[in-house]
Coordinates of C-alpha atoms and ligand atoms in Angstrom, one line a residue:
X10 CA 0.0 0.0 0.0
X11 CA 3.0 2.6 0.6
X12 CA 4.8 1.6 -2.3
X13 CA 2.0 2.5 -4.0
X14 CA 1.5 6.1 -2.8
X15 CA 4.8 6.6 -3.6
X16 CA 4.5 5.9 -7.1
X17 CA 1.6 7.8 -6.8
X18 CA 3.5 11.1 -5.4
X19 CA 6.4 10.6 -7.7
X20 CA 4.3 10.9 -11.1
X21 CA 2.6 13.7 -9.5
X22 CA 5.9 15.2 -8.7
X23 CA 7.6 14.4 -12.1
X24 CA 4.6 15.5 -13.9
X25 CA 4.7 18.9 -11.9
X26 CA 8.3 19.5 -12.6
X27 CA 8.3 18.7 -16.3
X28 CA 5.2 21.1 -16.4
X29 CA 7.1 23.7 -14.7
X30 CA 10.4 23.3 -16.8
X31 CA 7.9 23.1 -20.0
X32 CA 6.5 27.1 -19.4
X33 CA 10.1 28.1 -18.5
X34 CA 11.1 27.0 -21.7
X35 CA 8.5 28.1 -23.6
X36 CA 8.9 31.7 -21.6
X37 CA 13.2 31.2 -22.6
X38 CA 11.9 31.1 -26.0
X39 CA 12.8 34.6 -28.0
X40 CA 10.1 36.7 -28.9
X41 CA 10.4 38.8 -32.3
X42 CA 11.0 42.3 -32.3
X43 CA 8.6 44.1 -34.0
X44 CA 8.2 47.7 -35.3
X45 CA 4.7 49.1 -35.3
X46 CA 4.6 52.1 -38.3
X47 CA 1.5 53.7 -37.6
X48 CA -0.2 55.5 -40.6
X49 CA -3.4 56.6 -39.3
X50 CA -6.9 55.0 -41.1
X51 CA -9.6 53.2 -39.9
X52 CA -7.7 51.2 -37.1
X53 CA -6.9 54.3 -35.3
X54 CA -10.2 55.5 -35.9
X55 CA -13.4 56.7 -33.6
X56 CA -17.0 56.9 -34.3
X57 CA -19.8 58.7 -31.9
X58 CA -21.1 55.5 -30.8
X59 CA -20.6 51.5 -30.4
X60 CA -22.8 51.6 -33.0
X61 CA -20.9 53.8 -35.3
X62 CA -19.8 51.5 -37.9
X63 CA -19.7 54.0 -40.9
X64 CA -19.3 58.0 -40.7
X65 CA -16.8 57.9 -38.2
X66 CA -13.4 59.8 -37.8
X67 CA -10.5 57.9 -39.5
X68 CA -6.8 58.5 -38.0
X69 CA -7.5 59.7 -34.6
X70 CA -5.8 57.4 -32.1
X71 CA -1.9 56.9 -31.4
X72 CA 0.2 54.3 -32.0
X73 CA 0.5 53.7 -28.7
X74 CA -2.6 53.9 -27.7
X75 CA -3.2 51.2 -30.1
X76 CA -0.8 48.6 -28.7
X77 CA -1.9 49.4 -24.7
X78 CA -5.1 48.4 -26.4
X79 CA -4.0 45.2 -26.9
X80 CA -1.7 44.0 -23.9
X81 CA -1.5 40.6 -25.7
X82 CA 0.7 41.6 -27.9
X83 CA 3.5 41.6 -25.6
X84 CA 3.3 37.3 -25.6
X85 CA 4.5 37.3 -29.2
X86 CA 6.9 39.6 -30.2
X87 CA 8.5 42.5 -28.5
X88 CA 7.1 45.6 -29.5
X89 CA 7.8 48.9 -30.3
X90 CA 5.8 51.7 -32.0
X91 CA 6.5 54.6 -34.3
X92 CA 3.6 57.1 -35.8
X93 CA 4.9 57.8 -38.8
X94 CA 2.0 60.1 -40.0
X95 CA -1.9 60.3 -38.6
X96 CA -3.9 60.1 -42.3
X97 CA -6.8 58.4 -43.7
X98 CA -5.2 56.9 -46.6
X99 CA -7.6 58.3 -49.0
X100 CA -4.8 61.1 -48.6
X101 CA -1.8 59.2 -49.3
X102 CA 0.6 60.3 -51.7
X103 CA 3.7 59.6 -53.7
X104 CA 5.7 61.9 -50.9
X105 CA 4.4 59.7 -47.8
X106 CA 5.3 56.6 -49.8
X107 CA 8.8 57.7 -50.4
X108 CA 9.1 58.8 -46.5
X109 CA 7.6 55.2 -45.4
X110 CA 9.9 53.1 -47.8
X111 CA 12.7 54.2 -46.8
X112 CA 12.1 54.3 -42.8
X113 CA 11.1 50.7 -43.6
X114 CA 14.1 49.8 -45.2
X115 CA 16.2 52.2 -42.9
X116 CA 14.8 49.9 -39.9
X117 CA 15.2 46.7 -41.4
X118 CA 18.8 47.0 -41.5
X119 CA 18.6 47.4 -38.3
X120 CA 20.0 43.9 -36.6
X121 CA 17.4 44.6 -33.6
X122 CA 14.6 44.9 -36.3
X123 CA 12.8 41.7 -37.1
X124 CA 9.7 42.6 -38.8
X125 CA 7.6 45.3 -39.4
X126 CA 4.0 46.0 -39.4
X127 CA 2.5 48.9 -40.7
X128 CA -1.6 49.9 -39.7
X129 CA -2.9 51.7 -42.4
X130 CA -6.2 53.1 -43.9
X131 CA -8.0 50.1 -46.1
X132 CA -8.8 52.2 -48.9
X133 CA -5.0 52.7 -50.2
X134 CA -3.6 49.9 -48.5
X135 CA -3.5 47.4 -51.5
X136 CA -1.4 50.1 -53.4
X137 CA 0.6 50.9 -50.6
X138 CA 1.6 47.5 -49.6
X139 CA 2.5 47.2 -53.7
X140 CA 4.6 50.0 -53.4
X141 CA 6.4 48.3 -50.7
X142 CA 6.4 44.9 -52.2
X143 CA 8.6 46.5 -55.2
X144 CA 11.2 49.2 -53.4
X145 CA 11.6 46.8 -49.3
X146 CA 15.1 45.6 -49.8
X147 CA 14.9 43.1 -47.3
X148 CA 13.4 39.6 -47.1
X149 CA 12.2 40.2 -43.1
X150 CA 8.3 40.6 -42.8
X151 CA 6.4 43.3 -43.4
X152 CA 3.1 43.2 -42.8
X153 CA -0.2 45.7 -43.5
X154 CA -2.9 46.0 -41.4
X155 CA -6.4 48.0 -40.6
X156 CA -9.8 47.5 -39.7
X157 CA -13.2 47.7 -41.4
X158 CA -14.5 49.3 -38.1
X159 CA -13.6 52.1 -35.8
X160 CA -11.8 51.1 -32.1
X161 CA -14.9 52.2 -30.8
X162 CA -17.3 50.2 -32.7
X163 CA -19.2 47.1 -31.0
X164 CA -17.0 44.1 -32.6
X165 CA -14.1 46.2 -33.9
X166 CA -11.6 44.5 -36.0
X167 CA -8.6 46.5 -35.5
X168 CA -7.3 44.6 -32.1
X169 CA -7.1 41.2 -33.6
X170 CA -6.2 42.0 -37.3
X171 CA -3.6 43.8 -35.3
X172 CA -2.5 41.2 -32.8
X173 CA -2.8 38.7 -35.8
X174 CA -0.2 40.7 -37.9
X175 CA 2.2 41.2 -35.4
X176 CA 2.6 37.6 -34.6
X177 CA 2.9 37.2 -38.5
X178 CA 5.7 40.0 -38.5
X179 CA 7.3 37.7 -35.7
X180 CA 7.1 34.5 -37.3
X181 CA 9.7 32.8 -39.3
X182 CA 7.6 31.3 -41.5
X183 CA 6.8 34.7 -42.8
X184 CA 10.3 35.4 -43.7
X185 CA 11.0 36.1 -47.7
X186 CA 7.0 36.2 -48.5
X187 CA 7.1 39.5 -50.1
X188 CA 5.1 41.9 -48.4
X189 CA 1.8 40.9 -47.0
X190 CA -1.8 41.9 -46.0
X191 CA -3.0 40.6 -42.6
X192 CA -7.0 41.1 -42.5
X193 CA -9.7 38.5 -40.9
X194 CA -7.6 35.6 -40.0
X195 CA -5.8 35.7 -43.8
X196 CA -3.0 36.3 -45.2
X197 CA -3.1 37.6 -49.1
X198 CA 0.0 38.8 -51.0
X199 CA 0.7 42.3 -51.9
X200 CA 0.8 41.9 -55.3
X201 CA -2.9 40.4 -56.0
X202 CA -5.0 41.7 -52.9
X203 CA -7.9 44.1 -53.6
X204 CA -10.7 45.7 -50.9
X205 CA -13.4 44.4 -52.2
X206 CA -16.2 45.9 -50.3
X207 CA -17.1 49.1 -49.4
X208 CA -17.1 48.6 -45.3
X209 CA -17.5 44.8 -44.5
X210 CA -14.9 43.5 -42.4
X211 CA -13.9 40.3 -45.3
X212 CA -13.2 43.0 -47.8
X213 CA -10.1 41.9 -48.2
X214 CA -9.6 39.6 -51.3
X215 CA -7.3 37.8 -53.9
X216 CA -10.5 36.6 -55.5
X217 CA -8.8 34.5 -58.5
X218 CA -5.2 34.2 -57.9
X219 CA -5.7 33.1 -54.4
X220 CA -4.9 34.4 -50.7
X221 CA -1.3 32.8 -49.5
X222 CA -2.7 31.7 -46.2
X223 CA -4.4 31.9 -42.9
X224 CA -3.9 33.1 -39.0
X225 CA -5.2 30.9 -36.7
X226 CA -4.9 29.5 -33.4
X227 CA -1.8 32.2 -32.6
X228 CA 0.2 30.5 -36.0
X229 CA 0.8 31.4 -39.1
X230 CA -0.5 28.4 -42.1
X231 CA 0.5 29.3 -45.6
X232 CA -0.3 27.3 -48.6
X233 CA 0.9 29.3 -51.7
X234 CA 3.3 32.4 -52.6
X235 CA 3.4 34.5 -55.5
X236 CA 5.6 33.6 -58.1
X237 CA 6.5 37.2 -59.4
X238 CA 9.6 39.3 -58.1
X239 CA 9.4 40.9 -54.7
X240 CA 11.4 43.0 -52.1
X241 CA 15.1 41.7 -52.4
X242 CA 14.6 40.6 -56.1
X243 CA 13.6 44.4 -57.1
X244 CA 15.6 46.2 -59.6
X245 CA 14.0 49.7 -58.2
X246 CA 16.0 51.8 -55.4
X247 CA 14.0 54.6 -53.7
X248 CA 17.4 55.7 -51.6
X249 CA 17.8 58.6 -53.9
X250 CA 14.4 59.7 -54.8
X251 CA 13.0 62.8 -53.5
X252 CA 9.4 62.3 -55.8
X253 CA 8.0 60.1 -58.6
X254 CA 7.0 60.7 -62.1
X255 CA 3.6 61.5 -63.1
X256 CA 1.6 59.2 -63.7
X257 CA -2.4 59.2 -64.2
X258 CA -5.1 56.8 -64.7
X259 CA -8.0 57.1 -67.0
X260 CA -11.2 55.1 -66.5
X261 CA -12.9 53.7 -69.3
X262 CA -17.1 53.4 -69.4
X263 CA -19.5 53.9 -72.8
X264 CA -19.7 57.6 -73.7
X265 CA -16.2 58.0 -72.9
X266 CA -14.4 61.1 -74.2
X267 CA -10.5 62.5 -73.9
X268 CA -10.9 65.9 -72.1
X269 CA -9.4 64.1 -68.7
X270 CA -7.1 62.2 -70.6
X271 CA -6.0 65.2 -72.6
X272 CA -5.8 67.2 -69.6
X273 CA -3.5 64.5 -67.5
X274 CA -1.1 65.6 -70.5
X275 CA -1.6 68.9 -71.0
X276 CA 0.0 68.7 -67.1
X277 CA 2.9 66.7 -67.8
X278 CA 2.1 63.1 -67.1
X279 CA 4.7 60.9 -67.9
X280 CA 2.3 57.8 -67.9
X281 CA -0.8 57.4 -68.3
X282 CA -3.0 53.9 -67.0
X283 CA -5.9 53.6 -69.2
X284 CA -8.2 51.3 -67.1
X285 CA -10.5 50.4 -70.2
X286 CA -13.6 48.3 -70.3
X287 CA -13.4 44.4 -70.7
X288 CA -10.3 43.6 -72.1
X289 CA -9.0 46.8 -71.9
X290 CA -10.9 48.1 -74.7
X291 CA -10.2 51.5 -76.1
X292 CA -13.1 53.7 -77.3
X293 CA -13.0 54.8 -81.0
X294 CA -13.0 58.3 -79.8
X295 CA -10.3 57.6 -77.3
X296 CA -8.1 56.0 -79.6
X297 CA -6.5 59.5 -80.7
X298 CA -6.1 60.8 -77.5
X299 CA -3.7 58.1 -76.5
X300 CA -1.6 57.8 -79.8
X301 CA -1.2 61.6 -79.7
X302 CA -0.2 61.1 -76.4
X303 CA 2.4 58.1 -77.2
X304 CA 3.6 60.6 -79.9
X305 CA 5.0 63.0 -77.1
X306 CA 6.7 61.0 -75.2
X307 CA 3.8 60.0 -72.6
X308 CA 4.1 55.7 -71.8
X309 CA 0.5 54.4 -72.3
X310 CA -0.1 51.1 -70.3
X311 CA -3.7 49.2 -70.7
X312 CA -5.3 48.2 -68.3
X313 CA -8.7 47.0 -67.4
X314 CA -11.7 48.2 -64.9
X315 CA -12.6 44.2 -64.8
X316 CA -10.4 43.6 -61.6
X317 CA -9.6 40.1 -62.7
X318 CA -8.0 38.5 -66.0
X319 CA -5.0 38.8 -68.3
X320 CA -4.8 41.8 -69.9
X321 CA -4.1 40.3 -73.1
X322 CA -0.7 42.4 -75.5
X323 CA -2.1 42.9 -79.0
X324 CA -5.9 41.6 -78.1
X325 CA -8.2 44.9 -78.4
X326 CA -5.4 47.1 -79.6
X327 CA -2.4 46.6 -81.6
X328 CA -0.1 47.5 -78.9
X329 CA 3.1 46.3 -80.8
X330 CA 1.8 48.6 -83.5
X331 CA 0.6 51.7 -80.9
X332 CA 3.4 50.9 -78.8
X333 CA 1.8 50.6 -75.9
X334 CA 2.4 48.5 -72.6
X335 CA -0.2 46.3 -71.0
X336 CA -0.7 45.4 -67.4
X337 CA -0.9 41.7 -67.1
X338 CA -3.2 40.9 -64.2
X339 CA -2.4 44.2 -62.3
X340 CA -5.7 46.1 -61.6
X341 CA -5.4 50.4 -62.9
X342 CA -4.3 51.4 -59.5
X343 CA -1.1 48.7 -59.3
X344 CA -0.5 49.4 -62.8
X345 CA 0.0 53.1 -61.8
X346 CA 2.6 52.2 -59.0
X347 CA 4.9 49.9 -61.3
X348 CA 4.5 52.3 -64.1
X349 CA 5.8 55.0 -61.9
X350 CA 9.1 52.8 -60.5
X351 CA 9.7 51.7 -64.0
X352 CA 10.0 55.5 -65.6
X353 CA 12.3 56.1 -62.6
X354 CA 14.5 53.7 -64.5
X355 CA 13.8 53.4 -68.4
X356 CA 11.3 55.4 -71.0
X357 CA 11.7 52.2 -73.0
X358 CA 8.2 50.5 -73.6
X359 CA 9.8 47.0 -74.2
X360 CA 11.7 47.2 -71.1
X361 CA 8.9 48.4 -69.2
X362 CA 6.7 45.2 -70.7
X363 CA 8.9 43.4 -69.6
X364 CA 8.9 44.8 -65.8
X365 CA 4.9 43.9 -65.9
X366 CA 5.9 40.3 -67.2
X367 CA 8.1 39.9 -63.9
X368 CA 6.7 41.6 -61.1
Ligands
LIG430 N1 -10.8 56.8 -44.7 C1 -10.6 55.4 -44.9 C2 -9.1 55.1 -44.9 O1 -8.4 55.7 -44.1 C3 -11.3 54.6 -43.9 C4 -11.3 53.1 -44.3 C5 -10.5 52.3 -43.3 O2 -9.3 52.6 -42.9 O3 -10.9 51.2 -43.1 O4 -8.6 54.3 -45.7

């Protein structure tokens, strides 16, 4: 009967002390240090009431009052936050991209710098996280977030999109993924993410190219990556650039005239995105407008207003012929960003093709 109470305590006792060593070693294990770039939007956003789910105040609550608002953040990954400007990101511009590109790639090269996330406004943040995707020159995370709903909404999103991208900005799985959007539990590339509703929290989508993976359970689970160049594979350097070139997007729809597109060149564009219908169709009264336009100087790129597809070379316009670029699968507004990066290095159209084949 004793000798069997002491196998009893012993188990207890071994069990107890393998528990105990078990949390120490998970506690010795080395959280990620992470860089919070705050850049206003939604996520920092307040509304009258918890009911308050549109009409609110975008980019009205500090980056720090954003991570005290989530103490959990602390159990995976160090933290550290930096408000790099307070905007809805209906406001961004080419001058705020430059400044956040290169403090992203200025902290980065940091040794103490593992990843970076960066809460944003959703309107802008596909073309944002774009623009990062082709100038980051490092293969550590970096991760975009928001939310669909003000902090002060009942059911806000912001607190566990951001907990959830912070944890994927820590993990090592993340590591050489290109940039990355972190909304509603998934994780969608840079490169083919859209918002695809006006306020619902799932706006987020890569509808036919697929998201690369899901958040749950505190864990990162991917399943595909993009096979197009990214971050250390980019042949564009922002280092030296103080602006970007001009470039402007036209929007195609029946009825269409040239007075905008005339006037986007009348002020110096240096590009023009010509988001047509379909297959990037070009109106028979258009059609002028943009060969004038190639005449001067002015790199035409078709694109469509469908969202999804191949934008077929040579298929509603002879763009060997017009000498004209087209925009593989990138929607009007992506199109815009590469189009810009690519004048900073070459006016030549084949080259530039050949930058929309690759990333
Ligand atoms: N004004 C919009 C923006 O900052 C709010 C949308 C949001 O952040 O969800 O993008």
């Amino acid at each position: 009967m004793l000798r069997k109470k002491f196998t009893h305590y012993f188990i207890a006792l071994f069990g107890a002390l393998f528990l105990l060593s078990a949390q120490a070693e998970q506690a010795a294990v080395k959280l990620g240090n992470v860089t919070i770039l705050a850049t206003g939007g939604t996520i920092a956003g307040s509304g009258a009431t918890s009911t308050t789910t549109v009409g609110y105040t975008a980019a009205t609550v500090g980056v720090q009052q954003l991570i005290a608002a989530v103490p959990e953040l602390a159990k995976v990954a160090n933290v550290k936050g930096e408000q790099v400007f307070q905007i809805a990101s209906e406001s961004m511009t080419n001058e705020h991209w430059l400044t956040l590109g290169k403090r992203v790639n200025a902290l980065l090269a940091q040794n103490d710098v593992d990843g970076i996330v960066i809460t944003h406004g959703t309107d802008t943040m596909e073309e944002t996280a774009y623009f990062l995707n082709l100038v980051v020159k490092s293969k550590k995370p970096v991760v975009l977030v928001g939310a669909m709903r003000p902090s002060t909404a009942l059911s806000a999103d912001g607190p566990i999109n951001l907990y959830n991208a912070v944890l994927l900005a820590a993990s090592q799985e993340a590591v050489g993924k290109g940039v990355m959007v972190a909304m509603a539990d998934q994780i969608h590339s840079a490169r083919d993410v859209s918002k695809t509703n006006t306020s619902t929290p799932d706006a987020f989508k890569t509808s036919e190219l697929g998201m690369i993976g899901y958040i749950q359970g505190n864990k990162p689970f991917f399943y595909r990556v993009s096979t197009r160049k990214h971050t250390t594979e980019t042949e564009f350097d922002i280092a030296n650039l103080q602006s970007l070139p001009q470039v402007d997007i036209v929007y195609g729809y029946a009825n269409m005239n040239t007075v905008a597109l005339d006037a986007f060149v009348a002020n110096g564009a240096k590009g023009i995105i010509h988001a047509g219908t379909g297959d990037g169709s070009v109106a028979a009264k258009v059609k002028p407008g943009l060969v004038a336009a190639r005449k001067k100087g002015t790199l035409i790129v078709r694109a469509s207003r469908v969202g999804q597809g191949i934008l077929a070379r040579n298929g509603e316009a002879n763009d060997d012929e017009l000498d004209f670029v087209v925009s593989d699968t990138l929607n009007a507004q992506k199109a815009r960003i590469l189009l810009m990066l690519a004048l900073t290095k070459t006016n030549d159209s084949k080259a530039i093709q050949r930058m929309f084949y690759t990333y």
